[in-house]
Short mmCIF file of C-alpha atoms in Angstrom, two decimals:
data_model
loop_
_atom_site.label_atom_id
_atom_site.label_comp_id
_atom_site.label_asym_id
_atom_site.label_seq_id
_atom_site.Cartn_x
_atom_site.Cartn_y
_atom_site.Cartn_z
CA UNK A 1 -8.65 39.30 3.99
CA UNK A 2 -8.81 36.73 1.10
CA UNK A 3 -11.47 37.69 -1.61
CA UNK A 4 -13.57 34.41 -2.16
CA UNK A 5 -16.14 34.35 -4.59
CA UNK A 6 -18.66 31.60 -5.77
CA UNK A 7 -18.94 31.81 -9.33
CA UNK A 8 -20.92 28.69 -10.05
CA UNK A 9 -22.59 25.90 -8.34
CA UNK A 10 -24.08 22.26 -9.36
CA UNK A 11 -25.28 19.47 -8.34
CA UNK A 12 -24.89 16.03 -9.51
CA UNK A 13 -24.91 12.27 -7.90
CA UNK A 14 -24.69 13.54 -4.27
CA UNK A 15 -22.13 15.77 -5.02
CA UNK A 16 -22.21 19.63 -4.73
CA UNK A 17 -19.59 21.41 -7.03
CA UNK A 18 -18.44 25.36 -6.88
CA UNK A 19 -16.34 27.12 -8.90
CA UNK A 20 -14.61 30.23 -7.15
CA UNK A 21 -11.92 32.31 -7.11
CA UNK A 22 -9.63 33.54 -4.19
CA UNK A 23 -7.40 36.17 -4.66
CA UNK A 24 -8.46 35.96 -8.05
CA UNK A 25 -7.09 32.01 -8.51
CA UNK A 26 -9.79 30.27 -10.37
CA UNK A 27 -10.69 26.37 -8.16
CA UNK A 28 -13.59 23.84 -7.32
CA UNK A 29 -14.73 22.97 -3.97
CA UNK A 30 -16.37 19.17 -4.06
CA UNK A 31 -18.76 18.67 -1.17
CA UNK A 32 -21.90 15.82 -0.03
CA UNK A 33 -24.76 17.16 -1.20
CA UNK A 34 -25.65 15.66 2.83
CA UNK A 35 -24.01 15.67 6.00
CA UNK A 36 -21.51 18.35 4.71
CA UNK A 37 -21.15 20.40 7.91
CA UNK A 38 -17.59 20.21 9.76
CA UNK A 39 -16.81 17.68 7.33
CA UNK A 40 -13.01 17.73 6.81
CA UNK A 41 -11.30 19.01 4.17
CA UNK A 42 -8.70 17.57 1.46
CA UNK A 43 -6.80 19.93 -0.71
CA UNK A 44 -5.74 18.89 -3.82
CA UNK A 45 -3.00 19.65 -6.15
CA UNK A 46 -2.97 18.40 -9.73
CA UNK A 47 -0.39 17.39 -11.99
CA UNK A 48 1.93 19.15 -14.78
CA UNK A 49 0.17 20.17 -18.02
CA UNK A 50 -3.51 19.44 -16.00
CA UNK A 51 -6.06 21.66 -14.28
CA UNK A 52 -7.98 21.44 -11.66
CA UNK A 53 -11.03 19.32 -13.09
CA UNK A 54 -8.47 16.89 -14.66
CA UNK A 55 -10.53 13.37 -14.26
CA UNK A 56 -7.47 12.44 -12.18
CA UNK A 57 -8.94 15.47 -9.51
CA UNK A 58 -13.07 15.00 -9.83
CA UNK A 59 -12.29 10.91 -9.39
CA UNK A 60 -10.10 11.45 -6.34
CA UNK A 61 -13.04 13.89 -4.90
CA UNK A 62 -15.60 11.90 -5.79
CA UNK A 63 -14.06 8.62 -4.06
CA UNK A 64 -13.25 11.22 -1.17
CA UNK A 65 -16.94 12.75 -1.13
CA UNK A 66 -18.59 9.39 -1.52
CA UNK A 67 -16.71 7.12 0.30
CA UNK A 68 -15.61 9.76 3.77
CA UNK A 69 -17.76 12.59 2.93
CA UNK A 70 -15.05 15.37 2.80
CA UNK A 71 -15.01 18.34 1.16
CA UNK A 72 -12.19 18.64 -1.43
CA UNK A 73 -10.85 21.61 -3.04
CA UNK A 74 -8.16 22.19 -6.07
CA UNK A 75 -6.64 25.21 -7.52
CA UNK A 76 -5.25 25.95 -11.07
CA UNK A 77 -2.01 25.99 -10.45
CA UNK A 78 -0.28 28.47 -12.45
CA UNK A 79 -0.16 28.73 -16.08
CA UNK A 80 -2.29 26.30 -15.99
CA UNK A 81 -6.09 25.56 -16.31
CA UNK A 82 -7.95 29.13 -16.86
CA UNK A 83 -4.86 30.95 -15.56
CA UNK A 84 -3.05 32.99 -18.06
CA UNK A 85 0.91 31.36 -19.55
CA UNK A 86 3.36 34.10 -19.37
CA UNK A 87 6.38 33.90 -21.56
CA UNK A 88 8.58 32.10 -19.45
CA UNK A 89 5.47 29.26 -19.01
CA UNK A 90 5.56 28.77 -22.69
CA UNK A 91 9.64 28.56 -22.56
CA UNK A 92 9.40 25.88 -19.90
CA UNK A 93 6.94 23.79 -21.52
CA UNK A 94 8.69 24.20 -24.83
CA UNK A 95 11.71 23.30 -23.30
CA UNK A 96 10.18 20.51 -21.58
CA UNK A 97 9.17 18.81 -25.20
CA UNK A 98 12.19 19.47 -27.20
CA UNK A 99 13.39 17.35 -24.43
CA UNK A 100 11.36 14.79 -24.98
CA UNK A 101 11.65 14.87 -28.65
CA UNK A 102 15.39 14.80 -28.88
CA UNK A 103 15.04 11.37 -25.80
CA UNK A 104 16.84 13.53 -23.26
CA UNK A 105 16.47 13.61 -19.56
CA UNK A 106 13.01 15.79 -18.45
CA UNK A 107 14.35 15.52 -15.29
CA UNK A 108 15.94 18.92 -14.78
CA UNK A 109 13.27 21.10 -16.42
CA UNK A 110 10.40 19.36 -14.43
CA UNK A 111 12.28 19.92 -11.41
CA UNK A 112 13.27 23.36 -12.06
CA UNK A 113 10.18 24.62 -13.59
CA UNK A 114 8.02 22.74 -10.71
CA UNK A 115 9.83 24.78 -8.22
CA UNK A 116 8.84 28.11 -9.79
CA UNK A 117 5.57 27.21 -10.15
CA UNK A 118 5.57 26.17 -6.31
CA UNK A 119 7.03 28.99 -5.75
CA UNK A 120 3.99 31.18 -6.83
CA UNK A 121 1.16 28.55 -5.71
CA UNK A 122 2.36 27.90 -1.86
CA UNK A 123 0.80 31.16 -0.84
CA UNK A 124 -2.16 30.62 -2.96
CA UNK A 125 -3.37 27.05 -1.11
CA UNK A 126 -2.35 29.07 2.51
CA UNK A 127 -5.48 31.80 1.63
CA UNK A 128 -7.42 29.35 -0.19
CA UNK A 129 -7.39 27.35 3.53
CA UNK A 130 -8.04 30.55 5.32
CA UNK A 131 -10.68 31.21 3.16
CA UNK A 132 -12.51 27.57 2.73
CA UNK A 133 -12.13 27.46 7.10
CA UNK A 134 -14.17 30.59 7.03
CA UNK A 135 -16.94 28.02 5.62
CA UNK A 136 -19.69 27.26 8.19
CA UNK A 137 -19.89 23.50 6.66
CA UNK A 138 -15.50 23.76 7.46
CA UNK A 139 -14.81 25.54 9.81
CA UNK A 140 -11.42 26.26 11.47
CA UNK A 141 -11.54 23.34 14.18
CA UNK A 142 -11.59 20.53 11.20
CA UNK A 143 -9.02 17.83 10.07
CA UNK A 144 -7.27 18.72 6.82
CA UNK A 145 -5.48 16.61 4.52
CA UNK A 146 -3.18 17.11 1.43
CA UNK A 147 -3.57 14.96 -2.09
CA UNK A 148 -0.86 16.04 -4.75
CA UNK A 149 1.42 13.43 -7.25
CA UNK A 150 3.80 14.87 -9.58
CA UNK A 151 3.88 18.50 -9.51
CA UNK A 152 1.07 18.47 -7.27
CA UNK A 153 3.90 17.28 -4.54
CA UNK A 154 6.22 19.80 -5.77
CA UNK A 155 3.51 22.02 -4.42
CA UNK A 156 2.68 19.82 -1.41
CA UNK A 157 5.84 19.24 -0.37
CA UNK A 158 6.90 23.12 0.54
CA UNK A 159 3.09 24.02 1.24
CA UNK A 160 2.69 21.25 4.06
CA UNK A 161 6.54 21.77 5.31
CA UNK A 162 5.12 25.57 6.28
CA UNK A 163 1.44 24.62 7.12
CA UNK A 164 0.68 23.33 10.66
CA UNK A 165 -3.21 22.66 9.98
CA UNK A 166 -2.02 19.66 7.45
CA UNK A 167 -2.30 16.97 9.36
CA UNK A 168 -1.94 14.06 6.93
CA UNK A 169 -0.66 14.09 3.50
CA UNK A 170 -0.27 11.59 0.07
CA UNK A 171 2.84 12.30 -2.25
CA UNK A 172 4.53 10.92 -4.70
CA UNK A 173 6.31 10.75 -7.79
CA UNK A 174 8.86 13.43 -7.74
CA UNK A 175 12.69 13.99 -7.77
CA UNK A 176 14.26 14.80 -4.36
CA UNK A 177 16.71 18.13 -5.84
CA UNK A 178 14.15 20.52 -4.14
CA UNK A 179 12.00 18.91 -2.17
CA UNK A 180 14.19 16.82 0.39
CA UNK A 181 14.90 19.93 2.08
CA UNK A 182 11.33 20.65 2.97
CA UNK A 183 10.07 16.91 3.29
CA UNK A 184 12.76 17.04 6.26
CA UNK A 185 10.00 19.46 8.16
CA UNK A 186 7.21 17.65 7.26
CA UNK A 187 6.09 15.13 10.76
CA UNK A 188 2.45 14.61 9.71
CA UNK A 189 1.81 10.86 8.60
CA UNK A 190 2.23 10.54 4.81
CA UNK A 191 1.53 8.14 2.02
CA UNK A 192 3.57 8.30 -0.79
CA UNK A 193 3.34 6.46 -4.46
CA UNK A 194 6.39 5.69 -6.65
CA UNK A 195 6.27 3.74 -10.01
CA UNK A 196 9.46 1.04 -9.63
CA UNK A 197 9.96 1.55 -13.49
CA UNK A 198 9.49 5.21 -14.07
CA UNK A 199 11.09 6.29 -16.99
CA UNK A 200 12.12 9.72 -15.61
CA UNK A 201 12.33 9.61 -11.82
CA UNK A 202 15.14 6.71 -10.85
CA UNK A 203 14.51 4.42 -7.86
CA UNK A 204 17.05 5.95 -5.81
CA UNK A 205 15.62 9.64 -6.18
CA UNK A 206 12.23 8.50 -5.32
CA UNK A 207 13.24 6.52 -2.61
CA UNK A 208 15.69 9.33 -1.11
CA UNK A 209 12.35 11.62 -1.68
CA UNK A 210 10.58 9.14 0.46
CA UNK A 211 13.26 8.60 3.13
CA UNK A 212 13.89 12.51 3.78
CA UNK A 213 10.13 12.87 5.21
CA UNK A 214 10.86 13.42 9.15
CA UNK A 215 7.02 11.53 9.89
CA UNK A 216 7.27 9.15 12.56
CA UNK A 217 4.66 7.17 10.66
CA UNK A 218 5.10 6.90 6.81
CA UNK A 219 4.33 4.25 4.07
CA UNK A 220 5.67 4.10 0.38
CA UNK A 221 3.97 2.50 -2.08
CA UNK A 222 5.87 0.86 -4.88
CA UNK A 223 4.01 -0.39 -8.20
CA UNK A 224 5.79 -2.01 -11.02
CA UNK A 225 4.95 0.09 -14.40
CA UNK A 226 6.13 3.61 -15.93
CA UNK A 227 5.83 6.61 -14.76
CA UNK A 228 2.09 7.49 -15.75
CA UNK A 229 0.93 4.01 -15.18
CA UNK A 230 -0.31 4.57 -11.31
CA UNK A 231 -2.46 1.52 -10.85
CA UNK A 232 -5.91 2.75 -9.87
CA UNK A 233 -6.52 0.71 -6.80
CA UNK A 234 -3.57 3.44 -4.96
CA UNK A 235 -7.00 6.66 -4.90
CA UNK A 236 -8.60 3.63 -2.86
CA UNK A 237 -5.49 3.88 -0.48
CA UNK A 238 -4.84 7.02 -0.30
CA UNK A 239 -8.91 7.56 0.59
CA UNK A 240 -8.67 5.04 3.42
CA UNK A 241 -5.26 6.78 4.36
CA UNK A 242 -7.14 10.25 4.86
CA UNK A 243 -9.96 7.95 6.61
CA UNK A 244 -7.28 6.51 9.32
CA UNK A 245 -6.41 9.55 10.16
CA UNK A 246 -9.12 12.37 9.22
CA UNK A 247 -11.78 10.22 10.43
CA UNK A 248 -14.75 8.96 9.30
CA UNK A 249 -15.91 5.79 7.97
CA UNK A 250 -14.72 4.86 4.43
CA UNK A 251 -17.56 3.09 1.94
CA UNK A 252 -15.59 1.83 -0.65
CA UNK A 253 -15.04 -1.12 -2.99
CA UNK A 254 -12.71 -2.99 -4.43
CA UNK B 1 -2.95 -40.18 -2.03
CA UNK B 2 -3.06 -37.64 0.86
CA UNK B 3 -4.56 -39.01 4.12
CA UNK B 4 -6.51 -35.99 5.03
CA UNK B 5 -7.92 -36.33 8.64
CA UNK B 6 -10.32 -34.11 10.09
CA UNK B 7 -9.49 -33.89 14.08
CA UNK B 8 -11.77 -31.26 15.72
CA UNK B 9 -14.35 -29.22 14.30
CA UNK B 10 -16.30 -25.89 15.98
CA UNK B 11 -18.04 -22.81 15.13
CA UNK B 12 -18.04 -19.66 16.07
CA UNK B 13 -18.70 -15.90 14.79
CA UNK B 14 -19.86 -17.06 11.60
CA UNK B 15 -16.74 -18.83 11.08
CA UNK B 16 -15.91 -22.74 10.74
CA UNK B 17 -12.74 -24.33 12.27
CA UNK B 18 -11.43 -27.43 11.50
CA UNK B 19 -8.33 -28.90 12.82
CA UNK B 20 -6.96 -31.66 10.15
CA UNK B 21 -3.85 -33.52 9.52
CA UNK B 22 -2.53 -34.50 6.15
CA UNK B 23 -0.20 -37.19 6.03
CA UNK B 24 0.50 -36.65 9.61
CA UNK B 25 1.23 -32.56 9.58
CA UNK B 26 -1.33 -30.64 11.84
CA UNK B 27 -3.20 -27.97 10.09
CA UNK B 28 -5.93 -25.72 10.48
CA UNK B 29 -8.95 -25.13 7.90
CA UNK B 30 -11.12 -22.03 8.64
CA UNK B 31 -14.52 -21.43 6.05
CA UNK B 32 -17.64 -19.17 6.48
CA UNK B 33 -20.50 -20.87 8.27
CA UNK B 34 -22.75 -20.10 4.99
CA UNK B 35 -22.03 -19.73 1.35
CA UNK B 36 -19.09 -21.94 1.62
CA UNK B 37 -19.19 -23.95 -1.83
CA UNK B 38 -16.24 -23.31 -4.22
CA UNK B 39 -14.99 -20.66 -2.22
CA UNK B 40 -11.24 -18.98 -3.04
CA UNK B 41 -8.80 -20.52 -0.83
CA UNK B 42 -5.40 -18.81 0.81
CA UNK B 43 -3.06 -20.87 2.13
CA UNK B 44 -1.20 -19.19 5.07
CA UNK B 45 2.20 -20.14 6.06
CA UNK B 46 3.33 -18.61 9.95
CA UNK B 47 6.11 -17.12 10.85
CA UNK B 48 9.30 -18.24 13.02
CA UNK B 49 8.49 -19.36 16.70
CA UNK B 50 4.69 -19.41 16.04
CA UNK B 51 2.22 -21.56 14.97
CA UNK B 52 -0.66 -22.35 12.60
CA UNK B 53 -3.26 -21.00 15.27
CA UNK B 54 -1.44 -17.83 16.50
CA UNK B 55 -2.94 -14.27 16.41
CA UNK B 56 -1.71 -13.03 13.53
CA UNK B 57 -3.00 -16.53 11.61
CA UNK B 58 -6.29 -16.25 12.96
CA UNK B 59 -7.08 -12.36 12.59
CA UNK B 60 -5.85 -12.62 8.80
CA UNK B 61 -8.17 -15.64 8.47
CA UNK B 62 -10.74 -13.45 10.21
CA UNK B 63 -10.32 -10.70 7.46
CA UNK B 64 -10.60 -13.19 5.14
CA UNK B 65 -13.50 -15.49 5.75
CA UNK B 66 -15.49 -12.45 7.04
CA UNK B 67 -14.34 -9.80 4.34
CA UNK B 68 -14.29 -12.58 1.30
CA UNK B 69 -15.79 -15.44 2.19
CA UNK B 70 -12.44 -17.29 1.34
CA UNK B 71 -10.93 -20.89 2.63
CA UNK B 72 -8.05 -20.30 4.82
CA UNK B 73 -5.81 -23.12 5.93
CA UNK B 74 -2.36 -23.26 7.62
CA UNK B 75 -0.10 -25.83 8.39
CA UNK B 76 2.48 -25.71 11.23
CA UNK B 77 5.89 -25.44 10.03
CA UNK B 78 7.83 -28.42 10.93
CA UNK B 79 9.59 -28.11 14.62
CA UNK B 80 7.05 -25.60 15.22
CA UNK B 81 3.44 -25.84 16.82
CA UNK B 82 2.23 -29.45 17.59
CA UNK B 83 4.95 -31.26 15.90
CA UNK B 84 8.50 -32.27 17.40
CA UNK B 85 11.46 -30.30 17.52
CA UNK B 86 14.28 -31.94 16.70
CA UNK B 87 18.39 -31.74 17.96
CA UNK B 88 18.83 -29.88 14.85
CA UNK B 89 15.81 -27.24 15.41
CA UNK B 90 16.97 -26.78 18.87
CA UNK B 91 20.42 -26.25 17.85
CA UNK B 92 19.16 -23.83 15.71
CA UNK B 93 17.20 -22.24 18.06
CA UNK B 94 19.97 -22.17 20.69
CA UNK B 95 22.09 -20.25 18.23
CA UNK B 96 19.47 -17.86 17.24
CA UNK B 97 19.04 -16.42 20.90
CA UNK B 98 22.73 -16.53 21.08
CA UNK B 99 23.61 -14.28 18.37
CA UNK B 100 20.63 -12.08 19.80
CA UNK B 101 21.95 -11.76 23.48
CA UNK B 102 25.22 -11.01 21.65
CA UNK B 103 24.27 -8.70 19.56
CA UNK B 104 25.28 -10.24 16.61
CA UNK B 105 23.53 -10.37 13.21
CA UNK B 106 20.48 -12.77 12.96
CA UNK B 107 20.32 -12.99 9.51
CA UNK B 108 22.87 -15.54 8.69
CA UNK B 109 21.14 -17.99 10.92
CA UNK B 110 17.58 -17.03 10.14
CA UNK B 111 18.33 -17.70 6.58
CA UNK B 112 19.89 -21.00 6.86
CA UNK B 113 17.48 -22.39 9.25
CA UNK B 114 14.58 -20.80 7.48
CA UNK B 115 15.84 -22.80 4.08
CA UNK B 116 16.44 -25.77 5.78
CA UNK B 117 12.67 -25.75 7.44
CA UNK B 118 11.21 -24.41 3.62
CA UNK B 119 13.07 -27.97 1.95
CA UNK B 120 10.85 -29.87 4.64
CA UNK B 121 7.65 -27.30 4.77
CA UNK B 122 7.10 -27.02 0.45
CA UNK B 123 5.89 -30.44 -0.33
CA UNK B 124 3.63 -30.46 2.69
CA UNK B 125 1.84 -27.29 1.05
CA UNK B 126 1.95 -29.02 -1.88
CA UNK B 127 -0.10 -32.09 -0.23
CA UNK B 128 -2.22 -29.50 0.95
CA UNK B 129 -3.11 -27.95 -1.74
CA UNK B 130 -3.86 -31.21 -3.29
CA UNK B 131 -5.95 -32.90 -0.20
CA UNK B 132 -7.74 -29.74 0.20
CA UNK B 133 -8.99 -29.41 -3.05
CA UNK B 134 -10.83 -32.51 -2.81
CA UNK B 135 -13.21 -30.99 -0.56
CA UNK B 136 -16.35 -30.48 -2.65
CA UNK B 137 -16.59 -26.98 -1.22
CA UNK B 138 -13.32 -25.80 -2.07
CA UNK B 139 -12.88 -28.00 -5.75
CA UNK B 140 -9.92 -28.13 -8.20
CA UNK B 141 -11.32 -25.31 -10.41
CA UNK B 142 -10.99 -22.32 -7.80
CA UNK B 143 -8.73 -19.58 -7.49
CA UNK B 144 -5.61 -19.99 -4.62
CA UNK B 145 -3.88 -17.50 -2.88
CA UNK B 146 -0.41 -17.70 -1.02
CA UNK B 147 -0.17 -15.36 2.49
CA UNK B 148 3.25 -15.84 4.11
CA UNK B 149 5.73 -12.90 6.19
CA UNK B 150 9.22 -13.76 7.55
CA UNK B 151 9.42 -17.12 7.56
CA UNK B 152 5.85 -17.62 6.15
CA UNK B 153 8.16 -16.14 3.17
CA UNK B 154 10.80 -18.42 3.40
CA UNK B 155 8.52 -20.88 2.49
CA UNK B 156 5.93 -19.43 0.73
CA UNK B 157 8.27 -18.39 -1.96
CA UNK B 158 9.76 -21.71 -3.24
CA UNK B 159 6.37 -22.80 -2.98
CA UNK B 160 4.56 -20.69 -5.21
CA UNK B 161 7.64 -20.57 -7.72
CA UNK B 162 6.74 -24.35 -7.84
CA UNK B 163 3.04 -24.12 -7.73
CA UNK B 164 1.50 -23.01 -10.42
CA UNK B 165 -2.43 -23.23 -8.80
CA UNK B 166 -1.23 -20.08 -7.01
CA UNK B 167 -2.34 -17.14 -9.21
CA UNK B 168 -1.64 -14.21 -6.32
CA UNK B 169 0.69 -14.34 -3.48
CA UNK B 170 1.58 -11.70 -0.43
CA UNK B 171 5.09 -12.06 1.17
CA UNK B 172 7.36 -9.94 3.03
CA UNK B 173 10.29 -9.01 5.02
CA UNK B 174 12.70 -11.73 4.11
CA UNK B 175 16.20 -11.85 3.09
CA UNK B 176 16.90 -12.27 -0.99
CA UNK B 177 20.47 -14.73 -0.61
CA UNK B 178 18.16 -18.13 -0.76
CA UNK B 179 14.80 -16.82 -1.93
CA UNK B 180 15.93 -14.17 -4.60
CA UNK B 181 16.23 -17.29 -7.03
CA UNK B 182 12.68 -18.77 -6.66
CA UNK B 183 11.49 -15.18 -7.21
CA UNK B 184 12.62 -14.78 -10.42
CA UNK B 185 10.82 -18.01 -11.40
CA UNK B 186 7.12 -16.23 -10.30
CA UNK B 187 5.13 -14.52 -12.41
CA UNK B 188 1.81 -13.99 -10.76
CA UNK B 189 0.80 -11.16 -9.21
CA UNK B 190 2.23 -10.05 -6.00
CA UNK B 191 1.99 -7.20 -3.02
CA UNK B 192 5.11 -7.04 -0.48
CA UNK B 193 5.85 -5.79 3.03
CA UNK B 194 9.34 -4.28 3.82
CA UNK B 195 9.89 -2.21 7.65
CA UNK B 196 11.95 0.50 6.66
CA UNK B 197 13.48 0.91 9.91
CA UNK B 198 13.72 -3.21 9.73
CA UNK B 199 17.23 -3.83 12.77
CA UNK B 200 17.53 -7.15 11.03
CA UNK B 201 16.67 -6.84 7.05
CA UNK B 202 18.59 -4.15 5.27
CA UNK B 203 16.70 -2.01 2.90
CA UNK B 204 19.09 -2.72 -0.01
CA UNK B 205 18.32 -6.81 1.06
CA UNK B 206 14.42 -6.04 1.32
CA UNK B 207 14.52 -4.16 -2.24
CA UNK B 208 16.59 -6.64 -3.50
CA UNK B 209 13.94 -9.91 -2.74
CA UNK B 210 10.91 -7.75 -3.74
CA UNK B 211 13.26 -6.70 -6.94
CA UNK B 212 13.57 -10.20 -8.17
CA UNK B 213 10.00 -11.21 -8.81
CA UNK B 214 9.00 -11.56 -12.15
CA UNK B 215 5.36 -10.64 -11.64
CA UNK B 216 4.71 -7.55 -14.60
CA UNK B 217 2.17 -7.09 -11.46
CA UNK B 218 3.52 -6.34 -8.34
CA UNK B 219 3.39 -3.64 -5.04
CA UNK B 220 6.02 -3.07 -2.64
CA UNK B 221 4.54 -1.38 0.71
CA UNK B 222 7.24 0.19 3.17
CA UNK B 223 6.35 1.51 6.53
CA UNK B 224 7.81 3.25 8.97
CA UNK B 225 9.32 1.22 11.86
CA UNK B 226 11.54 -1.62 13.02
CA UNK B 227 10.73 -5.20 12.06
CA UNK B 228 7.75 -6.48 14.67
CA UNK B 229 5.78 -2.89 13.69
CA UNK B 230 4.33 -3.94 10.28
CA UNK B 231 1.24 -1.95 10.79
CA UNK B 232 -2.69 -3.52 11.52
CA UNK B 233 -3.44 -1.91 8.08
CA UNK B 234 -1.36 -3.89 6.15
CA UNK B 235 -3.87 -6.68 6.61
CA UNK B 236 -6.90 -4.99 5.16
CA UNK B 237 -4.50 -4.11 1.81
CA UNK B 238 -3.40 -7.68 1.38
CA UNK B 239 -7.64 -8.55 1.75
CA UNK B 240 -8.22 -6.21 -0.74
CA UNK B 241 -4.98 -7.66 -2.63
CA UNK B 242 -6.57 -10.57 -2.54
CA UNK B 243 -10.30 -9.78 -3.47
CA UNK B 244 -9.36 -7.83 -6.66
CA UNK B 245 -6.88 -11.01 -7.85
CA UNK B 246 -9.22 -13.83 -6.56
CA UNK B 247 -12.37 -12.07 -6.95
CA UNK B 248 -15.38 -11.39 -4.83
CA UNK B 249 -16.40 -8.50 -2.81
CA UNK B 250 -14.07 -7.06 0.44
CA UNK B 251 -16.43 -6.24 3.44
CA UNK B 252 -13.85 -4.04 5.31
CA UNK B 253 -13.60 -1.21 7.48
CA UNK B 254 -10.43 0.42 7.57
#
């Protein structure tokens, strides 16, 4: 039984937002203030060194709440957000930015540390979806979609390769060391981002990233810019993505 | 001066079609019945074995004139449509299906014939371009867009590297041994189509031609599937490609 607790709720702009825990693993849960019930769900995963209200994770729920009305959810992942940094957190991430100091490859850390962390959060998003299904407004019979870049698709990646009820998923933006393996079980449709002049993630490891998903129907999306320059207009994609095949109608602008 | 004749004109879902020549070539003008005046314009170019009015020329000018209100015109390539075929385009021709029923590679032949049809097809856009802004509802001071896949490609690149009214272009699934050189001479914005599972265009060739433009703004989209299954949805993001670069709001559904 997973232990979920509402530990504050507000309301702003049409949007309903609850803090909880489950299991103890501090998240928000983004819903329509109206229409909410059996709405499908998008979980979210945010990036390294973020937490779950990043703006990069209330933007994406807010185009998904306004423009589908879904519910989207987000966990800390760990170490990060209100979650306690052990020892060997604070070794990564120092690790991490001597790296970056001294112009060497982050590469290898990222990927390594990324896996641990995955490691730990995997089972947290399975109870956090048994939990949010045991929502009236969600329900168990609902679509549910995936949203992580960066280390939110080192968590993605193994988390939908092992969870059936994904049924449609946006990556991106991550080496293919670890994650090939699982992207090779992974048949739902998927969108997936890549920047073609990322500084830290070559063309051919995103693209062999890309090309190791087993979907039948997949689409890569390739920007020109460096790694954290994303263009915006790709949260308008990925929405009507999850609107293709979640359902719903998608009110959204250019 | 370019003898601009209009031929046939009818109406019809809120949209305006005009059949025209210019300097002889048969073309095809399609506006919104109201709020016409200086309008964005795309110029379409079709691909190989079709014609300015087929399917996929219409529906994109559909997307267009309904989602935009845009100007849409196309031309018919020469040897294609309503103009003559010559010995040289059926020889061409001939040896296309030929190397199909054989099995052998396309490319080669595509390529050539493609280049040789772009020498003849470029100045005609050009004479477009220039009769059509004439029109006191379309004007010299508006912006113009450049739609062209597979052979719409082949021609639409040398074009717009000559062109500079073209300030945003979408092109796709070409080969880069002829066009990879105009590419390097555009600069505007640009979004591209590559089939990932393309039986005719290699992935290293379709990476190659999208690699070579020098827009600093540019999108690559890859989808799943061989080289006739570029998806339905690719159309609403090169409308919304368009809207954000030529301005005006997208009415779209996805």
């Amino acid at each position: 039984m997973n232990n979920l607790l509402f530990t504050a709720e507000s309301t702003a702009d049409g949007i309903v937002e609850r803090d909880f825990t489950v299991n103890g693993v501090p998240g928000v849960l983004w819903s329509p203030e109206s229409g909410a019930d059996r709405a499908p769900l998008i979980l979210q995963a945010h990036g390294g060194g973020n937490h779950k209200k990043h703006p990069a994770m209330s933007g994406r729920a807010r185009h998904l709440v306004h423009g589908c009305g879904y519910h989207v959810a987000v966990l800390d992942a760990p170490g990060h957000g209100d979650r306690p940094r052990t020892g060997h957190d604070d070794r990564e991430v120092a690790a991490l930015f001597a790296a970056r100091a001294a112009g060497e490859p982050e590469g290898p850390i990222v990927v390594r540390y990324n896996e641990h962390l995955a490691k730990l959060a995997v089972p947290e998003y399975h109870a956090l979806l048994d939990a949010l299904q045991q929502l009236t407004e969600i329900g168990t019979d609902g679509p549910v979609g995936f949203w992580g870049i960066n280390m939110g698709t080192a968590i993605g990646v193994p988390f939908v390769a092992a969870e059936p009820r994904i049924t449609a998923a946006v990556f991106g933006q991550h080496w293919p060391d670890v994650l090939a393996g699982f992207a090779e079980q992974i048949t739902v449709p998927i969108e997936f981002d890549l920047q073609w002049d990322d500084e830290h993630i070559s063309r051919e490891e995103g693209l062999a990233l890309f090309d190791a998903f087993a979907s039948a129907e997949k689409s890569l999306h390739v920007n020109s810019g460096k790694h954290k320059e994303l263009p915006r207009f790709e949260v308008d994609s990925a929405v009507r993505f999850f609107a293709r095949h979640l359902g719903g109608a998608v009110k959204t602008s250019v």
